[in-house]
CSV table of C-alpha atoms in Angstrom, one decimal:
chain,number,residue,atom,x,y,z
A,1,VAL,CA,41.3,-49.8,10.8
A,2,ILE,CA,43.6,-51.8,8.5
A,3,VAL,CA,47.1,-50.5,8.5
A,4,SER,CA,50.4,-51.5,6.9
A,5,ARG,CA,53.2,-52.5,9.4
A,6,ASN,CA,55.5,-49.7,8.3
A,7,VAL,CA,53.0,-46.9,9.1
A,8,LYS,CA,53.6,-45.1,12.3
A,9,LEU,CA,50.2,-44.5,14.0
A,10,PRO,CA,49.4,-41.5,16.1
A,11,VAL,CA,47.5,-41.9,19.4
A,12,ASP,CA,43.9,-42.5,18.4
A,13,PRO,CA,41.5,-40.7,20.7
A,14,LEU,CA,38.7,-42.9,19.6
A,15,ALA,CA,40.7,-46.0,20.5
A,16,ARG,CA,39.6,-47.8,17.3
A,17,PRO,CA,40.8,-51.3,16.9
A,18,VAL,CA,43.8,-51.6,14.5
A,19,LEU,CA,44.6,-54.6,12.4
A,20,THR,CA,48.2,-54.5,11.3
A,21,VAL,CA,49.1,-56.3,8.1
A,22,PRO,CA,52.1,-56.5,5.8
A,23,ASP,CA,50.3,-54.5,3.0
A,24,ALA,CA,47.0,-52.7,3.6
A,25,ASN,CA,46.1,-52.7,-0.1
A,26,HIS,CA,46.5,-56.4,-0.4
A,27,ALA,CA,44.5,-57.0,2.7
A,28,VAL,CA,41.6,-54.7,1.6
A,29,ILE,CA,41.5,-56.5,-1.8
A,30,SER,CA,41.0,-59.8,0.1
A,31,LEU,CA,38.5,-58.2,2.4
A,32,LEU,CA,36.3,-56.5,-0.2
A,33,SER,CA,36.0,-59.8,-2.1
A,34,PHE,CA,33.7,-61.0,0.8
A,35,PHE,CA,31.3,-58.1,0.2
A,36,GLU,CA,31.4,-58.1,-3.6
A,37,VAL,CA,27.9,-58.9,-5.0
A,38,PRO,CA,28.2,-61.0,-8.2
A,39,GLU,CA,26.7,-59.3,-11.2
A,40,SER,CA,24.0,-61.0,-13.1
A,41,ALA,CA,25.4,-63.0,-16.1
A,42,PRO,CA,23.8,-65.0,-18.9
A,43,SER,CA,22.9,-68.6,-18.1
A,44,GLN,CA,25.1,-71.3,-19.6
A,45,GLY,CA,24.1,-72.1,-23.1
A,46,VAL,CA,23.0,-69.9,-26.0
A,47,HIS,CA,20.1,-67.5,-25.5
A,48,PRO,CA,17.2,-68.0,-28.0
A,49,SER,CA,17.7,-64.5,-29.4
A,50,ALA,CA,21.4,-65.0,-30.0
A,51,ILE,CA,22.7,-65.8,-33.5
A,52,VAL,CA,25.6,-68.3,-33.6
A,53,HIS,CA,26.9,-69.2,-37.1
A,54,PRO,CA,27.0,-73.0,-37.7
A,55,GLY,CA,30.7,-72.6,-38.5
A,56,ALA,CA,31.5,-71.2,-35.1
A,57,SER,CA,33.1,-73.5,-32.4
A,58,LEU,CA,31.9,-73.2,-28.8
A,59,GLY,CA,33.7,-74.7,-25.7
A,60,ILE,CA,32.1,-76.2,-22.7
A,61,HIS,CA,30.1,-74.1,-20.1
A,62,VAL,CA,29.9,-71.1,-22.5
A,63,ALA,CA,27.2,-68.5,-21.6
A,64,ILE,CA,25.9,-66.4,-24.6
A,65,GLY,CA,23.4,-63.7,-23.7
A,66,ALA,CA,20.5,-62.1,-25.5
A,67,HIS,CA,21.0,-60.7,-29.0
A,68,VAL,CA,24.7,-61.8,-29.1
A,69,SER,CA,26.0,-62.4,-32.7
A,70,VAL,CA,28.9,-64.9,-33.3
A,71,ASP,CA,30.0,-65.1,-36.9
A,72,ASP,CA,31.6,-67.8,-39.0
A,73,ARG,CA,34.9,-69.4,-37.9
A,74,CYS,CA,34.8,-67.9,-34.4
A,75,VAL,CA,36.3,-70.0,-31.7
A,76,ILE,CA,35.0,-69.5,-28.2
A,77,GLY,CA,36.9,-71.1,-25.3
A,78,ASP,CA,35.6,-72.9,-22.2
A,79,ASN,CA,33.7,-70.9,-19.6
A,80,VAL,CA,33.5,-67.7,-21.7
A,81,ILE,CA,30.7,-65.3,-20.9
A,82,LEU,CA,29.3,-63.0,-23.6
A,83,HIS,CA,26.9,-60.5,-22.2
A,84,PRO,CA,23.9,-59.2,-24.2
A,85,GLY,CA,24.6,-57.4,-27.4
A,86,VAL,CA,28.2,-58.6,-28.0
A,87,ARG,CA,29.1,-58.7,-31.7
A,88,LEU,CA,31.9,-61.0,-32.9
A,89,TYR,CA,32.8,-60.7,-36.5
A,90,ALA,CA,34.2,-63.7,-38.5
A,91,GLY,CA,37.3,-65.5,-37.3
A,92,ILE,CA,37.5,-64.2,-33.8
A,93,HIS,CA,39.2,-66.3,-31.1
A,94,VAL,CA,38.3,-65.9,-27.5
A,95,GLY,CA,40.3,-67.7,-24.8
A,96,ALA,CA,38.9,-69.6,-21.9
A,97,ASN,CA,37.4,-67.8,-18.9
A,98,THR,CA,37.2,-64.5,-20.6
A,99,ILE,CA,34.3,-62.2,-19.9
A,100,ILE,CA,33.0,-59.7,-22.5
A,101,HIS,CA,30.4,-57.2,-21.4
A,102,ALA,CA,27.5,-55.8,-23.2
A,103,ASN,CA,27.7,-54.2,-26.7
A,104,THR,CA,31.4,-54.8,-27.2
A,105,VAL,CA,32.3,-55.3,-30.9
A,106,ILE,CA,35.3,-57.3,-32.0
A,107,ARG,CA,36.5,-57.3,-35.7
A,108,ALA,CA,39.5,-58.1,-37.8
A,109,ALA,CA,39.9,-61.8,-36.9
A,110,ALA,CA,41.3,-60.6,-33.5
A,111,ARG,CA,42.7,-62.9,-30.9
A,112,ILE,CA,41.6,-62.4,-27.3
A,113,GLY,CA,43.5,-64.4,-24.7
A,114,SER,CA,42.4,-66.3,-21.6
A,115,SER,CA,40.9,-64.7,-18.5
A,116,CYS,CA,40.5,-61.3,-20.1
A,117,LEU,CA,37.9,-58.8,-19.1
A,118,LEU,CA,36.4,-56.4,-21.6
A,119,HIS,CA,34.0,-53.9,-20.2
A,120,GLN,CA,30.9,-52.6,-22.0
A,121,ASN,CA,31.1,-50.9,-25.4
A,122,VAL,CA,34.8,-51.8,-26.0
A,123,SER,CA,35.8,-51.7,-29.7
A,124,ILE,CA,38.4,-54.1,-30.9
A,125,GLY,CA,39.7,-54.2,-34.5
A,126,ALA,CA,38.3,-51.0,-36.1
A,127,ASP,CA,40.3,-49.6,-39.0
A,128,GLY,CA,43.3,-47.5,-38.0
A,129,PHE,CA,43.2,-43.8,-38.8
A,130,GLY,CA,45.3,-43.5,-42.0
A,131,PHE,CA,44.7,-41.1,-44.9
A,132,TYR,CA,46.8,-39.6,-47.7
A,133,PRO,CA,46.1,-36.8,-50.1
A,134,ALA,CA,44.7,-38.0,-53.5
A,135,PRO,CA,46.6,-37.0,-56.7
A,136,ASP,CA,44.2,-34.2,-57.3
A,137,ARG,CA,44.8,-32.8,-53.8
A,138,ARG,CA,41.0,-32.3,-53.4
A,139,SER,CA,40.2,-35.5,-51.5
A,140,LEU,CA,41.8,-38.1,-49.2
A,141,LEU,CA,42.7,-41.7,-49.9
A,142,LYS,CA,42.1,-44.2,-47.1
A,143,PHE,CA,44.9,-46.6,-46.3
A,144,PRO,CA,43.5,-50.2,-46.2
A,145,HIS,CA,44.2,-51.9,-42.9
A,146,VAL,CA,44.7,-55.6,-43.4
A,147,GLY,CA,46.3,-56.5,-40.0
A,148,THR,CA,44.7,-57.7,-36.8
A,149,VAL,CA,44.7,-57.3,-33.0
A,150,VAL,CA,46.2,-59.7,-30.5
A,151,ILE,CA,45.3,-59.3,-26.8
A,152,GLU,CA,47.2,-61.6,-24.5
A,153,ASP,CA,46.0,-63.3,-21.3
A,154,GLU,CA,44.6,-61.5,-18.3
A,155,VAL,CA,44.2,-58.1,-20.0
A,156,GLU,CA,41.5,-55.8,-18.8
A,157,ILE,CA,40.1,-53.0,-21.1
A,158,GLY,CA,37.8,-50.4,-19.7
A,159,ALA,CA,34.4,-49.2,-21.0
A,160,ASN,CA,34.3,-47.3,-24.3
A,161,SER,CA,38.0,-47.9,-25.1
A,162,CYS,CA,39.2,-48.7,-28.6
A,163,VAL,CA,42.0,-50.8,-30.0
A,164,ASP,CA,42.5,-50.4,-33.7
A,165,ARG,CA,43.6,-53.2,-36.1
A,166,ALA,CA,47.1,-52.9,-37.7
A,167,LYS,CA,47.8,-51.6,-41.1
A,168,PHE,CA,50.1,-54.6,-41.5
A,169,GLY,CA,50.8,-57.3,-38.9
A,170,GLU,CA,49.2,-56.8,-35.5
A,171,THR,CA,48.4,-54.4,-32.8
A,172,ARG,CA,49.3,-56.2,-29.6
A,173,ILE,CA,48.6,-55.8,-25.9
A,174,GLY,CA,50.8,-57.8,-23.5
A,175,ALA,CA,49.6,-60.1,-20.8
A,176,GLY,CA,48.3,-58.6,-17.6
A,177,THR,CA,48.1,-55.1,-18.9
A,178,LYS,CA,45.2,-53.0,-17.6
A,179,ILE,CA,43.6,-50.2,-19.7
A,180,ASP,CA,41.1,-47.8,-18.2
A,181,ASN,CA,38.0,-46.3,-19.8
A,182,LEU,CA,37.9,-44.1,-22.9
A,183,CYS,CA,41.4,-44.9,-24.1
A,184,GLN,CA,42.5,-45.0,-27.8
A,185,ILE,CA,45.1,-47.5,-28.9
A,186,ALA,CA,45.9,-46.9,-32.5
A,187,HIS,CA,47.1,-49.2,-35.3
A,188,ASN,CA,50.3,-51.2,-34.9
A,189,VAL,CA,50.8,-50.1,-31.3
A,190,ARG,CA,52.7,-52.7,-29.2
A,191,ILE,CA,52.1,-52.6,-25.4
A,192,GLY,CA,54.2,-54.8,-23.1
A,193,ARG,CA,53.3,-56.9,-20.1
A,194,GLY,CA,51.8,-55.6,-16.8
A,195,CYS,CA,51.3,-52.0,-18.0
A,196,VAL,CA,48.7,-49.7,-16.4
A,197,ILE,CA,47.1,-47.0,-18.7
A,198,ALA,CA,44.7,-44.6,-17.0
A,199,ALA,CA,41.6,-43.1,-18.6
A,200,ASN,CA,41.5,-40.8,-21.6
A,201,CYS,CA,45.0,-41.8,-22.9
A,202,GLY,CA,45.6,-41.6,-26.6
A,203,ILE,CA,48.4,-43.6,-28.1
A,204,SER,CA,49.2,-42.9,-31.7
A,205,GLY,CA,50.1,-45.4,-34.4
A,206,SER,CA,53.2,-47.6,-34.3
A,207,VAL,CA,54.1,-46.7,-30.7
A,208,THR,CA,56.1,-49.3,-28.7
A,209,ILE,CA,55.5,-49.4,-25.0
A,210,GLY,CA,57.7,-51.7,-22.8
A,211,ASN,CA,56.8,-53.8,-19.8
A,212,ALA,CA,55.4,-52.4,-16.5
A,213,VAL,CA,54.9,-48.9,-17.9
A,214,ARG,CA,52.6,-46.6,-15.9
A,215,MET,CA,50.6,-43.8,-17.7
A,216,GLY,CA,48.5,-41.3,-15.9
A,217,GLY,CA,45.1,-40.0,-17.1
A,218,GLY,CA,44.9,-38.0,-20.3
A,219,VAL,CA,48.4,-38.8,-21.7
A,220,GLY,CA,48.9,-38.3,-25.4
A,221,VAL,CA,51.7,-40.1,-27.2
A,222,ALA,CA,52.9,-39.1,-30.7
A,223,ASP,CA,53.4,-41.7,-33.4
A,224,HIS,CA,56.4,-44.0,-33.9
A,225,LEU,CA,57.8,-43.4,-30.4
A,226,THR,CA,59.2,-45.9,-27.8
A,227,ILE,CA,58.5,-45.8,-24.1
A,228,GLY,CA,61.0,-48.1,-22.2
A,229,ASP,CA,60.3,-50.7,-19.6
A,230,GLY,CA,59.2,-49.4,-16.2
A,231,ALA,CA,58.8,-45.8,-17.4
A,232,GLN,CA,56.2,-43.6,-15.7
A,233,VAL,CA,54.3,-40.8,-17.5
A,234,GLY,CA,52.5,-38.1,-15.5
A,235,ALA,CA,48.8,-37.3,-16.1
A,236,MET,CA,48.0,-34.9,-19.0
A,237,SER,CA,51.5,-35.2,-20.5
A,238,GLY,CA,52.2,-34.8,-24.2
A,239,VAL,CA,54.9,-37.3,-25.2
A,240,MET,CA,56.8,-36.2,-28.3
A,241,ASN,CA,60.1,-38.0,-27.7
A,242,ASN,CA,61.2,-41.5,-26.8
A,243,ILE,CA,61.3,-42.2,-23.1
A,244,PRO,CA,64.2,-44.3,-21.7
A,245,ALA,CA,63.4,-47.3,-19.5
A,246,GLY,CA,62.8,-46.5,-15.8
A,247,GLU,CA,62.5,-42.7,-16.2
A,248,ARG,CA,59.6,-40.5,-15.0
A,249,TRP,CA,58.4,-37.9,-17.4
A,250,ALA,CA,55.7,-35.2,-17.2
A,251,GLY,CA,54.6,-32.0,-18.9
A,252,VAL,CA,53.7,-30.6,-22.3
A,253,PRO,CA,55.9,-31.3,-24.2
A,254,ALA,CA,56.9,-34.1,-21.8
A,255,ASP,CA,60.3,-34.1,-20.4
A,256,GLU,CA,62.2,-35.8,-17.5
A,257,ALA,CA,59.9,-35.1,-14.5
A,258,SER,CA,62.4,-33.1,-12.3
A,259,LYS,CA,63.3,-30.9,-15.4
A,260,ALA,CA,59.7,-30.4,-16.2
A,261,LEU,CA,58.9,-29.2,-12.7
A,262,ARG,CA,61.9,-26.8,-12.8
A,263,GLN,CA,60.5,-25.3,-16.0
A,264,VAL,CA,57.1,-24.8,-14.3
A,265,ILE,CA,58.8,-23.1,-11.3
A,266,ALA,CA,60.9,-20.9,-13.6
A,267,VAL,CA,57.8,-19.7,-15.5
A,268,ARG,CA,56.0,-18.9,-12.3
A,269,LYS,CA,58.9,-16.9,-11.1
A,270,LEU,CA,58.9,-14.9,-14.3
A,271,ILE,CA,55.3,-14.1,-13.9
A,272,GLU,CA,55.8,-13.0,-10.3
A,273,LYS,CA,58.7,-10.7,-11.3
A,274,SER,CA,56.9,-9.1,-14.3
A,275,PRO,CA,55.6,-5.6,-13.7
A,276,LYS,CA,51.9,-5.4,-13.0
A,277,LYS,CA,49.9,-3.4,-15.5
A,278,PRO,CA,47.8,-0.6,-14.1
A,279,SER,CA,44.2,-1.3,-13.7
A,280,PRO,CA,42.0,0.2,-16.4
A,281,ARG,CA,39.9,3.2,-15.3
A,282,PRO,CA,36.3,2.4,-14.6
């Protein structure tokens, strides 16, 4: 059993051996690396079925798998791995040591940093969701999106997540940020460094998220809001107001966590005190 030093252990009737370490999670990360089986990856070079435009630039030791498509003016750094079915539109830059898994699509001349990890079916650079009623009020006009996406170094994006291109300028994800599966990052969102965003989060357009923010699963954030550095947002929260740095928020609509919990308790007490309706006759 691997245990952190600050944990007080009960007497173990099985007398199992205990390994005491400064931090159990750090120790387990190191331990599991010995048992991790490397996934199969494309061999170095370009697979015969891949299509690489003559105007693309490839670094050394690049591995491009089956049916990959790399368009004109793409720049692929050293040691990049593109798994089968990856599609890079024109003008994409991919930094060194980045791994992009199968069927990921990258558009809008996006910039992907070094040592990033994009899991399967990630979508980068699709148009943002922007429409406006036409003059006749019988149809919708689509806003052109002419911006791009910038993903800094050491970012990880989970399977089936989407990062939309900006209407103007850029959508940006800061270095070291980790995004789980099935997340939606809308146009012109700016996410800081070292954030953790759990699965099924939806971040609306032009939201600014500071550094080291933690968001639980299923959080929804309304457009044009700011979430300050170090803030924490509880799972399934609906954020409709700015969140100051360092605060913990929860609930729908989200509020400071202790206040949100008091509201829940108050509602439960109201229900408990309300008179019970008589049961209907059979």
